[in-house]
XYZ file of C-alpha atoms in Angstrom:
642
model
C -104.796 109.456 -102.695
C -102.560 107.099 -101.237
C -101.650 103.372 -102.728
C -98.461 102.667 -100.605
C -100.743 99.556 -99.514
C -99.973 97.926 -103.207
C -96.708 97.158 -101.720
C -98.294 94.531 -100.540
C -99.618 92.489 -103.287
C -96.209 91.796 -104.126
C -94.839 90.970 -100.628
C -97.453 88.217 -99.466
C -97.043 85.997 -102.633
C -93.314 86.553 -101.503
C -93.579 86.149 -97.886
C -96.148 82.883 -98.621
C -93.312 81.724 -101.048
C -90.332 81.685 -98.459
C -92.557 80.454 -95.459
C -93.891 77.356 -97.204
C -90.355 77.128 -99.271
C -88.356 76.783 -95.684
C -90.999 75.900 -93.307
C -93.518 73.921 -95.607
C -92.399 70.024 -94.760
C -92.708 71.246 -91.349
C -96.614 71.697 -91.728
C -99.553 69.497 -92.733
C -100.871 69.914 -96.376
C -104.194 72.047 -94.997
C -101.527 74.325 -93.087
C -99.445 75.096 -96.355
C -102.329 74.786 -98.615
C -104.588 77.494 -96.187
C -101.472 79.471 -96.190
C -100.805 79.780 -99.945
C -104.882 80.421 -100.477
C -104.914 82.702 -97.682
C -102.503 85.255 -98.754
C -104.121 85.021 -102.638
C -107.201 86.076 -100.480
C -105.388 88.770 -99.719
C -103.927 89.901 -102.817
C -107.186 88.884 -104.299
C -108.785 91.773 -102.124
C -106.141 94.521 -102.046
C -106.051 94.397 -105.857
C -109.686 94.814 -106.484
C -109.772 97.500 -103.581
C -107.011 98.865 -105.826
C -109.100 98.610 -109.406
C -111.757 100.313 -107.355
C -109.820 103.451 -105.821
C -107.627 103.925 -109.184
C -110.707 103.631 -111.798
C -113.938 105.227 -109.675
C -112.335 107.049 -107.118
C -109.170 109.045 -108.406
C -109.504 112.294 -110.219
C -108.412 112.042 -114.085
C -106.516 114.202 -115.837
C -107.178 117.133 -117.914
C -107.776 115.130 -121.342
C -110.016 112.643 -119.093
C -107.485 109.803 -118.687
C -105.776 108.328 -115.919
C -102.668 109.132 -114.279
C -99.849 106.851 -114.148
C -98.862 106.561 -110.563
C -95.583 105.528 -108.436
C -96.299 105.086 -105.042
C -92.870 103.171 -104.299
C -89.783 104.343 -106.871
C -86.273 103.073 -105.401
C -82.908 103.456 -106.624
C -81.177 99.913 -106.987
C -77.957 100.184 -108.843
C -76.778 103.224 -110.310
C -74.669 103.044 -113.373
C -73.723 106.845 -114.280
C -74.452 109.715 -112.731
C -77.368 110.404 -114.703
C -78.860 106.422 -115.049
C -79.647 104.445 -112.967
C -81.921 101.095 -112.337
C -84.619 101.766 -110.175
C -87.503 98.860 -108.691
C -90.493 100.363 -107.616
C -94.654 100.093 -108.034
C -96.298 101.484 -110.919
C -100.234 102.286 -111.708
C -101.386 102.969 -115.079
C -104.767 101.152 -116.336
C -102.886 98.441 -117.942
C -101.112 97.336 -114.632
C -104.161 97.925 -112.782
C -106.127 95.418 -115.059
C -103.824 93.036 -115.068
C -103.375 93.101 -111.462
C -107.370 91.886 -111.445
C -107.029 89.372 -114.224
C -104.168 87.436 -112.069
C -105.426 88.138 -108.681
C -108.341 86.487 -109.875
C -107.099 83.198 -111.655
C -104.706 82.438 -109.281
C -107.311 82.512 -106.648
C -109.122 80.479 -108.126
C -106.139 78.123 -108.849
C -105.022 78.063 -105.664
C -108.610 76.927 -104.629
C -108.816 74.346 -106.867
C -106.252 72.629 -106.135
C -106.785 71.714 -102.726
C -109.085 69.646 -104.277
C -107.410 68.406 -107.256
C -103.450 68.428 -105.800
C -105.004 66.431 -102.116
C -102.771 63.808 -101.214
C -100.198 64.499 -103.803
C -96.595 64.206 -102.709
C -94.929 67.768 -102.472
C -98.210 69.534 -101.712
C -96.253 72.249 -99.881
C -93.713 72.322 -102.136
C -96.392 72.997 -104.759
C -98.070 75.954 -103.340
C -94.493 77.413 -102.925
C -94.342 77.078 -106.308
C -97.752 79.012 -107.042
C -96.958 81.605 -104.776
C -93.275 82.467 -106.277
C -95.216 82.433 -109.766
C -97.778 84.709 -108.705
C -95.290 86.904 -107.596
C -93.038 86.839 -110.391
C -96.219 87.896 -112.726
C -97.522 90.491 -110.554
C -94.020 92.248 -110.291
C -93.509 92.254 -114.078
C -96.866 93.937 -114.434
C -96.191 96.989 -111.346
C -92.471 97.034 -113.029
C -91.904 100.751 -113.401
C -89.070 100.893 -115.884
C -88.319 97.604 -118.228
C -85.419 96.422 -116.602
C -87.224 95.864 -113.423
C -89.931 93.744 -115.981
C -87.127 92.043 -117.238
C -85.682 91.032 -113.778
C -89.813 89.783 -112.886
C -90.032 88.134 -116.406
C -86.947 85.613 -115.647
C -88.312 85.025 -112.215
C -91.928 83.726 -114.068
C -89.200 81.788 -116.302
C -87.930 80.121 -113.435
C -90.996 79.724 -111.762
C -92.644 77.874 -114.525
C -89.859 75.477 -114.857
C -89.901 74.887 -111.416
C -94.190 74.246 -112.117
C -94.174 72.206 -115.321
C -91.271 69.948 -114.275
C -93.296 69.631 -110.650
C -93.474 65.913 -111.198
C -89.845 65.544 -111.697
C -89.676 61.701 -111.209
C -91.269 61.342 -114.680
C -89.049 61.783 -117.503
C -91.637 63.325 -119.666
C -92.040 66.234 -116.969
C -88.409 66.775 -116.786
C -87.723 66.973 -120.533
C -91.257 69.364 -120.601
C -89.069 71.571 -118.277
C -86.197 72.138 -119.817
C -87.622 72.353 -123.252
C -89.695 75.442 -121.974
C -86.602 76.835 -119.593
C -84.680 76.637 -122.989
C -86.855 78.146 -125.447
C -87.839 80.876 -123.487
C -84.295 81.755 -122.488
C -83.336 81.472 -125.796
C -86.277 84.472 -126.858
C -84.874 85.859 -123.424
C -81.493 86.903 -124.611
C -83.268 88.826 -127.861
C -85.370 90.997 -125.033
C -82.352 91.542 -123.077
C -80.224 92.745 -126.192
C -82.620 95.392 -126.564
C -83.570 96.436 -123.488
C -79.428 97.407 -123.536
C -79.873 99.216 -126.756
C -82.689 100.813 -125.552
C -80.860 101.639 -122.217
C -77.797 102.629 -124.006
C -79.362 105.107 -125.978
C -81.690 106.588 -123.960
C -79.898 106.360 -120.926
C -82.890 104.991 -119.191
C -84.768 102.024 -118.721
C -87.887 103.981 -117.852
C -90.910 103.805 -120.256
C -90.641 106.909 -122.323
C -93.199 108.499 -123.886
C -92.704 109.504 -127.695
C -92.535 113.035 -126.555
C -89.799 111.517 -124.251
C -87.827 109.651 -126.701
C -87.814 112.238 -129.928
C -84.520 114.057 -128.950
C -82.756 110.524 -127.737
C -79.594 109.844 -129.527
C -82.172 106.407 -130.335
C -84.157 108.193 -132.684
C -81.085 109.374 -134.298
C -78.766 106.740 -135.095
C -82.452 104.746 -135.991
C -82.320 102.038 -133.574
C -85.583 102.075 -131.814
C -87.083 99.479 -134.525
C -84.573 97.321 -133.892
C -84.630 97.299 -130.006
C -88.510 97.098 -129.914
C -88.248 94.425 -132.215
C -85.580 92.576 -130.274
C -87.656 93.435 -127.156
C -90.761 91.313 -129.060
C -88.647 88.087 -129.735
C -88.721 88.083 -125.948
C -92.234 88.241 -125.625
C -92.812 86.186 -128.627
C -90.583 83.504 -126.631
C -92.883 83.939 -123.610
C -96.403 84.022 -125.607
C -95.244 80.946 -127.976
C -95.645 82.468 -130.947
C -94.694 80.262 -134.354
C -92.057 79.126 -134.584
C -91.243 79.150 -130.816
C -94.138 77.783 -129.758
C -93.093 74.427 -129.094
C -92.650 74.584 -125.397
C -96.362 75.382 -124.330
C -97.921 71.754 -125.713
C -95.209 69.893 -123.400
C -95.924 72.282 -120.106
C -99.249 70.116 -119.987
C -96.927 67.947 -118.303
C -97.385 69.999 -114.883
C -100.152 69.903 -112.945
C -103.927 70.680 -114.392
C -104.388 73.661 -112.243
C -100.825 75.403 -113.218
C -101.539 74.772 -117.221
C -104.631 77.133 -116.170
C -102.599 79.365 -114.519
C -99.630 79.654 -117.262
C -102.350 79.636 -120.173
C -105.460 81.985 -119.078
C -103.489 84.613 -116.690
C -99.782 84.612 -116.327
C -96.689 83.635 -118.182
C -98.676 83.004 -122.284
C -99.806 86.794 -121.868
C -96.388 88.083 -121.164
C -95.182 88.952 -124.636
C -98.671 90.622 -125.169
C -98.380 92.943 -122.093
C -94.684 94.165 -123.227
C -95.751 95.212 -126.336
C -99.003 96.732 -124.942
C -96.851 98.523 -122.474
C -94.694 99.818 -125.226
C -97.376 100.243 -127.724
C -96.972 103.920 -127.963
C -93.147 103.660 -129.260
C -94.013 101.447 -131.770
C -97.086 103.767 -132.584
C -94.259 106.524 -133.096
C -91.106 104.978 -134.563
C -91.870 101.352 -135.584
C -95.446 100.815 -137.270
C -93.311 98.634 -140.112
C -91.992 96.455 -136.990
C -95.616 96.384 -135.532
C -97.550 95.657 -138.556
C -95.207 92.343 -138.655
C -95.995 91.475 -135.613
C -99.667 91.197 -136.907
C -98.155 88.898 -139.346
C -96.634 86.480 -137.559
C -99.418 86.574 -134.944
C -101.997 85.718 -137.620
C -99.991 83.013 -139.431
C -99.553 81.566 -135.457
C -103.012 82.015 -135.195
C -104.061 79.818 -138.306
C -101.018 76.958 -137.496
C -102.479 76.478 -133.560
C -106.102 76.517 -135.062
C -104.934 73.776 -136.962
C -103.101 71.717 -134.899
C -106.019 71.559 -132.373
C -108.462 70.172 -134.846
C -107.201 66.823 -134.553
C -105.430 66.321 -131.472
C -107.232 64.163 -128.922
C -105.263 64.795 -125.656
C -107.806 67.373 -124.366
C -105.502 69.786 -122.605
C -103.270 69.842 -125.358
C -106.230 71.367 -127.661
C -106.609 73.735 -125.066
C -102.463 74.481 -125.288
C -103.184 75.311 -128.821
C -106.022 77.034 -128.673
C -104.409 79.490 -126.107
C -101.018 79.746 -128.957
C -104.314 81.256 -131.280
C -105.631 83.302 -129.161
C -102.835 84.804 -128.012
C -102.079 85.282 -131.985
C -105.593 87.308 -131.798
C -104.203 89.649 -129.194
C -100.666 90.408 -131.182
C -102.974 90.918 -134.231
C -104.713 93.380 -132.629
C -102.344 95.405 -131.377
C -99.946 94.982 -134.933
C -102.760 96.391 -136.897
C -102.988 99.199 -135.481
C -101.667 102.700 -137.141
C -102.276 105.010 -134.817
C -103.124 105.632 -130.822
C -106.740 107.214 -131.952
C -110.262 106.039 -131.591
C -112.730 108.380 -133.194
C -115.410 107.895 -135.597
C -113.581 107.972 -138.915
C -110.594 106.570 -137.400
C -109.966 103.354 -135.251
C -106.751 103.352 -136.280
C -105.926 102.453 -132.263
C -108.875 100.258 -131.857
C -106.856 97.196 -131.810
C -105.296 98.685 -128.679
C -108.506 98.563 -126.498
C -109.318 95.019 -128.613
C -106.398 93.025 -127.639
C -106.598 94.029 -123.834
C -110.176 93.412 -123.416
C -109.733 89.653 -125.258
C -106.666 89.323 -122.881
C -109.100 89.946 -120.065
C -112.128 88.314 -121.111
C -109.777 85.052 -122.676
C -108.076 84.646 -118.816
C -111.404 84.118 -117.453
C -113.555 81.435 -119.957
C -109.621 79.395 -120.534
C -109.217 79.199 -116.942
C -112.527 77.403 -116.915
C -112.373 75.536 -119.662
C -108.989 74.259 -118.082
C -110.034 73.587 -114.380
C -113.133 71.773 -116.321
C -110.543 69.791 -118.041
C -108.661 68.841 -114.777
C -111.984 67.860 -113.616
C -112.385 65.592 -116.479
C -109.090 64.367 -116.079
C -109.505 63.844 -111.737
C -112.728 61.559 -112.833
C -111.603 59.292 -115.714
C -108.048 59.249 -114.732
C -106.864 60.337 -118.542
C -105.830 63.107 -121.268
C -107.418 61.120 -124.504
C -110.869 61.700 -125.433
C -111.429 58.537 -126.281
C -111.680 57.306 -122.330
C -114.752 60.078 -122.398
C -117.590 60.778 -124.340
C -121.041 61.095 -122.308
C -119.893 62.437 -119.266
C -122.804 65.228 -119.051
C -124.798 62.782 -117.256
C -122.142 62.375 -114.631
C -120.277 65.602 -114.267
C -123.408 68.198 -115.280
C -121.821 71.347 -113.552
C -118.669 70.677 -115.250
C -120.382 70.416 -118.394
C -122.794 73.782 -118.115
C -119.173 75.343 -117.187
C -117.380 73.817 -120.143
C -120.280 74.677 -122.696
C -120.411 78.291 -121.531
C -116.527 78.818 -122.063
C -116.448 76.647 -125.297
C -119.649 79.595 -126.071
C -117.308 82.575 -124.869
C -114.737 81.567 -127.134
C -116.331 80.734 -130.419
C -117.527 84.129 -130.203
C -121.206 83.291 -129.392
C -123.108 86.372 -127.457
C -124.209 87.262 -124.973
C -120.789 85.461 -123.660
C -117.873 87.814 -123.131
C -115.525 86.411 -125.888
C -118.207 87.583 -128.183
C -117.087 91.441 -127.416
C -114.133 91.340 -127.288
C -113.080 89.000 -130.711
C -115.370 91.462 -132.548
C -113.079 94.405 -131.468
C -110.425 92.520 -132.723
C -112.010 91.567 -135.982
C -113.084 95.376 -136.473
C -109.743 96.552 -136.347
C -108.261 93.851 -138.749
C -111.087 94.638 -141.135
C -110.030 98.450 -140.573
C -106.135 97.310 -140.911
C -106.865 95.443 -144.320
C -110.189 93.282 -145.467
C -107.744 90.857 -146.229
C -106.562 89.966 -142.668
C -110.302 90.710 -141.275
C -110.807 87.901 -143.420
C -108.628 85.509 -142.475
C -108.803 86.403 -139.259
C -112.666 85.310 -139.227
C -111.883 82.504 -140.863
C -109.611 81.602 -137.903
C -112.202 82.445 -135.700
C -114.818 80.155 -137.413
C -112.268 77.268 -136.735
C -112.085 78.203 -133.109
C -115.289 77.380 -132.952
C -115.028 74.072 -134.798
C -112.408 72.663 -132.783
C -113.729 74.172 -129.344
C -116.928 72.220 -129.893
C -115.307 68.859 -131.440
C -113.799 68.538 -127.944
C -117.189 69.479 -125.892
C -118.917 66.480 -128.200
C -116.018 64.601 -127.610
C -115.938 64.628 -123.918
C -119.662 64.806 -123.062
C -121.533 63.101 -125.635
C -120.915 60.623 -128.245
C -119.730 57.214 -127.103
C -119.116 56.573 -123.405
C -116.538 54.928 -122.739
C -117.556 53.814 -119.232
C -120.845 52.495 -119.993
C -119.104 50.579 -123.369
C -116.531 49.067 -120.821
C -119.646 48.154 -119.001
C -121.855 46.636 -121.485
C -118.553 44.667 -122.440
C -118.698 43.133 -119.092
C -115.232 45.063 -118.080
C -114.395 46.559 -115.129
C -114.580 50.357 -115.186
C -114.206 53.514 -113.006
C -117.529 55.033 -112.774
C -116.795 58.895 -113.725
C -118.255 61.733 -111.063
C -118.598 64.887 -110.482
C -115.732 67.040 -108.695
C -115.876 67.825 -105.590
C -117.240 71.626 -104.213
C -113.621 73.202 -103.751
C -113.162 72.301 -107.562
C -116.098 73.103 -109.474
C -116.658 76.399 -107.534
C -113.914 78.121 -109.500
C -115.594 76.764 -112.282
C -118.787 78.764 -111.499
C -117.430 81.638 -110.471
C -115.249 81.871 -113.791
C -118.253 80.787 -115.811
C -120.417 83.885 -113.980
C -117.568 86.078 -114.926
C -117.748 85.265 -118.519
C -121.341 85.657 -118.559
C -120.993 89.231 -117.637
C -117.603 90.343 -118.338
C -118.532 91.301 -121.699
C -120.594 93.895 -121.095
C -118.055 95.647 -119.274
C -117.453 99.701 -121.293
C -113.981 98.322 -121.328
C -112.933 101.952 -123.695
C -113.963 103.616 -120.764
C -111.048 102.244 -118.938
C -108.470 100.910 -121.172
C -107.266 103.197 -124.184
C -104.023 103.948 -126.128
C -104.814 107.299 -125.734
C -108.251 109.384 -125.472
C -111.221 106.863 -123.526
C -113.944 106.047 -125.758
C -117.095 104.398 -126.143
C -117.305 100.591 -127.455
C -119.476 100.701 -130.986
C -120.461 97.479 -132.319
C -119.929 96.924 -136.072
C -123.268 95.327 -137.082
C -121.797 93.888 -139.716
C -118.490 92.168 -138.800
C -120.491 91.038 -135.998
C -123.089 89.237 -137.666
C -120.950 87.646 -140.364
C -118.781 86.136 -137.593
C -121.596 85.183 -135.649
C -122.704 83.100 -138.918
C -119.248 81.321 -139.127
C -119.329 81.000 -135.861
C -122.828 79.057 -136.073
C -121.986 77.622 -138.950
C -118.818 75.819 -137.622
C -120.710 74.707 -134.121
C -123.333 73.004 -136.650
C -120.719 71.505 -138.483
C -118.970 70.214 -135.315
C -122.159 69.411 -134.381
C -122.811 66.905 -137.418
C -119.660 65.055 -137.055
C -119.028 64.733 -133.200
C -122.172 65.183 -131.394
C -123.300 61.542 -132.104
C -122.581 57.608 -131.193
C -120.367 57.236 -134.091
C -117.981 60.186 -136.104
C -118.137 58.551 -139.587
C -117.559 61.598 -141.178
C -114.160 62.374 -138.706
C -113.136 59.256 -139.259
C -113.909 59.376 -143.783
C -112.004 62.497 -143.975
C -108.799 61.305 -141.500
C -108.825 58.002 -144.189
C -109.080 60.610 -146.758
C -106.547 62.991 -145.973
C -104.248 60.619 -143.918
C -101.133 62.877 -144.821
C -102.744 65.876 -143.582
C -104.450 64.448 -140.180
C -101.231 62.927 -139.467
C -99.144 66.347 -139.838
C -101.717 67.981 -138.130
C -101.806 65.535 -135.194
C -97.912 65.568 -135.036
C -97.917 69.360 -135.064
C -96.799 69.897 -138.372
C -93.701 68.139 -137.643
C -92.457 71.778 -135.953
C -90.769 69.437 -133.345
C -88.950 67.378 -135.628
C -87.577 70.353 -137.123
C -86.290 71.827 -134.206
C -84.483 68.943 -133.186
C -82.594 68.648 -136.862
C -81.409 72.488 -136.527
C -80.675 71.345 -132.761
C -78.532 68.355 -133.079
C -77.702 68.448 -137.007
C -76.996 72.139 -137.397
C -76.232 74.085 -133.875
C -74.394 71.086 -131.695
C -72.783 69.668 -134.954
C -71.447 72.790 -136.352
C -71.475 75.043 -133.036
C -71.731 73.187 -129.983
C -69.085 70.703 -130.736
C -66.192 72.886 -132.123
C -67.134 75.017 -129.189
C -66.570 72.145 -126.692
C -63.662 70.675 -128.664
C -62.027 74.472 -128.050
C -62.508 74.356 -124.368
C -61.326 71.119 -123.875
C -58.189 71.313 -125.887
C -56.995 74.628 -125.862
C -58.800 76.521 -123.194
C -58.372 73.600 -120.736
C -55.162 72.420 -122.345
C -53.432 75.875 -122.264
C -54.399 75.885 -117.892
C -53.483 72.214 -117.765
C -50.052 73.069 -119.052
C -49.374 76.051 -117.138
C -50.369 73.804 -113.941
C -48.197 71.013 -115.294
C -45.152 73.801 -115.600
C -45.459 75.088 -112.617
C -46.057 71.457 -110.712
C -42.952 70.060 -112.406
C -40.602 73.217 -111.751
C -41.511 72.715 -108.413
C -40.577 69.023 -108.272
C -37.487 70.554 -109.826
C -36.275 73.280 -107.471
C -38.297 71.962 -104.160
C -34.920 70.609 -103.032
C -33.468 73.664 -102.299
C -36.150 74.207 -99.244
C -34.844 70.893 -97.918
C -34.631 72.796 -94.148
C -31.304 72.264 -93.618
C -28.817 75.014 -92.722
C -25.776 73.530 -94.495
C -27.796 73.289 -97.421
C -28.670 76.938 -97.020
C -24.783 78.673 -96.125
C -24.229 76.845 -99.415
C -26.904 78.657 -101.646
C -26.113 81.675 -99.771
C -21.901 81.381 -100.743
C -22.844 80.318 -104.243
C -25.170 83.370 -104.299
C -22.446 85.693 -103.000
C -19.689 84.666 -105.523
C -21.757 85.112 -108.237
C -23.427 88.289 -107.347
C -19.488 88.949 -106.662
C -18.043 88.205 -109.842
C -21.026 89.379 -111.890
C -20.403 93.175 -110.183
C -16.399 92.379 -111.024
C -17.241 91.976 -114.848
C -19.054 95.187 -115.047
């Protein structure tokens, strides 16, 4: 069966991306904005066409899995005669998956924000911008060899700088911009460090299998830890995981609909992809490596939990809240000890886990983010405090919200349900210890998820105080059809999405039926409960008396929370104290003086031993027969000495 049509969902992003990038002033904002959506459409289509003729319609293998296909495999650059960098498309379940969840986001996205981007300067230039993102993501996940990922991944770099820092005539977006261009290129040099260990020696930059890799002068000299490792920063970078995390709060600079885009579907789930799609190498040669990626995942994990509780810029809670979710999805895949899923062992569970929370979390944080760019489009604000008891006036945002803020506290029959519980089985399997605390984590996700729905649609309005105050006040409303409907139809997929046999199509390495553990599920169901009721209690009415006792209490402690444990502050002392003091400057005091100096000089030289000998090209003849007789008696006189 042929997919040579797959080509395609990479060249109409592309194609979309040049035509509005050269042409787009040219053309009205519906022109650019229909073509941007259009070709989504498209891609939309053609990848669920593909999920379709890859998962129900090709034969699997022998052992019941399915193949890994490569309907386009070019060489680019060859290096040696036996290696050589090839770009291509490549099918496996994990690219065909992903290929849905972005398809599908960015659709939405890009419908969305004909509502929520109309009238904004640079509309065309925007949707440029989405396109060339969309691209970027889609290419890293059809990469067939990690060199051609690596190329996509900096393009998603770029593209995301190019997003965030959209509103460039505001300082705040600018600095947002660089700060996440920066960090991640920072993480980026790690990746690319190994991928050229890897490369080097393997002599490939295709994914290798552990049967593959066991005779590779890698596995000899020991170095395969290290360049998966390496390979992880990079992703780590990407995904914002502690302590490079600080980036992703700032990117809520950009526009609404591209923090939904960067958070639920794209550039956040980077880092989690590589590793998936190397998975079986760590499986084989670097379970120490992997296991401490569980580690720092979880400790993320707790920090962004945190953090959220008490900040009150609602997209920012959501930025956090995606940094600890994420952390779920590295935990699940770093405690894993093997690639099998059979009763006695789920050593691989956290495999199937991770992926199915990657796809079930793109869907409910989209929402909850377009529902938070409706919020903003109607009271014209970030801070909670300029909300509170909007269900009245926005109820389809509101049903939306609650059902996502449901998904992700792990409430069934809503899809995060399913798939945290994987991910809690297999931590409980890994060690009780992180099942535990990974629970624990979960029971604050809750918490903080439903502090912000109080926050935001009950409690205190703020309109009808400015009101009742005799102030003038923008009356808050719902959004308009082209905005909520991605709301619905993201809601409607977390309803369901949950129920999907996910095993059946996404495995480390045998497919397998989903079992639910009774009773991990129940116990985090309780926490779950019991942190809604408690969120409940403080934030659900007029007043938050007992928010506002325990921030008098704790002052210390709400105020690190709120200013992010001070992670920023740090970075800026190792940035200007440490690296420019001790680095940066000598560094620049060496160019200037010697590197410069030394080509200064030799331009100085050569200027002034021209100024010296120029009169000896003076044009004149005389001058000339005289050089030439002075040349000739010494040239004479030298040859009568010898």
């Amino acid at each position: 069966m042929g997919f040579e049509y797959t080509l395609f969902i990479l060249l109409l992003p592309a194609l979309s991306f040049v035509l509005l990038g050269l042409a787009g002033m040219k053309m009205s904002h519906k022109v650019a904005g229909w073509i941007g959506t259009l070709s989504l459409a498209a891609v939309f289509c053609l990848s669920c066409y593909t999920a379709y003729e890859y998962f129900f319609c090709l034969p699997k293998l022998a052992d019941g899995t399915y193949a890994v296909l490569q309907p386009y495999n070019f060489k680019w650059l060859p290096f040696t005669s036996a290696m050589s960098l090839n770009v291509g498309v490549q099918l496996d379940p994990l690219s065909v998956m992903m290929l849905i969840v972005i398809s599908t986001v960015s659709f939405m996205v890009h419908i969305y924000s004909f509502g929520y981007m109309h009238g904004e300067k640079g509309f065309q230039r925007y949707y440029a911008f989405l396109s060339l993102f969309t691209m970027s993501m889609l290419g890293l996940v059809l990469a067939t060899n990690i060199f051609q990922m690596y190329i996509f991944w900096e393009l998603v770099g770029v593209s995301s700088y190019l997003l965030i820092g959209f509103y460039y005539p505001q300082a705040a977006a600018v600095s947002a911009s660089k700060k996440a261009f920066i960090v991640t290129r920072f993480a980026d040099l790690f990746f690319l460090i190994g991928i050229l260990i890897y490369g080097y020696y393997t002599q490939t930059f295709d994914y290798l299998t552990p049967a593959q890799i066991a005779d590779k002068p890698i596995m000899a000299v020991g170095l395969l830890p290290t360049a998966l490792f390496l390979m992880f920063i990079g992703g780590a970078g990407k995904s914002a995981m502690f302590p490079l995390h600080i980036w992703l709060p700032d990117a809520m600079e950009g526009p609404t609909p591209v923090s939904a885009l960067i958070h639920a579907a794209t550039m956040v789930v980077a880092g989690v992809y590589q590793v998936a799609k190397l998975f079986p190498l760590y499986i084989y040669g670097a379970q120490p490596q992997l296991h401490w990626i569980a580690y720092i995942a979880a400790f993320t994990a707790f920090y962004a939990a945190a953090v959220a509780c008490c900040q009150s810029d609602i997209k920012r809670v959501l930025a956090f809240s995606t940094i600890s979710q994420i952390g779920f999805m590295f935990v699940a895949l770093g405690v894993c000890t093997s690639t099998v899923v059979t009763e006695g062992d789920e050593g691989g569970l956290g495999y199937m886990a991770s992926m199915f929370h990657l796809f079930t979390h793109a869907m409910f944080k989209a929402c909850l983010f377009l529902g938070a760019g409706c919020i903003i489009h109607a009271v014209h604000s970030n801070e909670k405090k300029y909300m509170g008891g909007l269900w009245k006036y926005m109820p389809m945002t509101c049903i939306t919200f609650a059902i996502s803020c449901l998904a992700i506290s792990g409430i069934p029959p809503f899809s995060g349900f399913f798939s945290k519980d994987e991910i809690l089985v297999a931590s409980f399997e890994f060690s009780p210890v992180m099942g535990w605390i990974m629970s624990g984590i979960a029971m604050m996700t809750a918490f903080y998820m439903f502090r912000l729905f109080y926050s935001i649609f009950f409690g205190k309005s703020y309109y009808e105080e400015q009101l009742n105050a005799g102030a003038e006040a923008h009356k808050p409303h719902e959004a308009p059809v082209v905005m909520w409907l991605p709301l619905v139809f993201l809601a409607l997929i977390t309803c369901v999405c949950g129920f999907i046999p996910f095993g059946h199509f996404i495995s480390a390495d045998k497919l397998f039926d989903i079992h639910m553990n009774t009773q991990v599920a129940v116990t985090s169901v309780i926490l779950s409960v019991i942190a809604i009721a408690v969120a409940t209690f403080m934030y659900a009415g007029k007043t938050t008396p007992v928010a506002d006792m325990l921030a008098k209490r704790f002052p210390r402690l709400h105020e690190a929370a709120y200013r992010r444990f001070y992670m920023d502050e740090v970075w800026q002392f190792v940035t200007h104290k440490i690296i420019f003091r001790f680095i940066s400057h000598p560094v620049a005091w060496f160019d200037r003086h010697v590197v410069d100096g030394t080509f200064n000089f030799l331009a100085w030289g050569a200027q002034s031993s021209s100024d010296s000998i120029r009169g000896m090209q003076s044009g004149k003849v005389q001058s000339y027969v005289v050089w030439f007789l002075i040349g000739v008696i010494a040239l004479t006189l030298f040859l009568l000495a010898l």
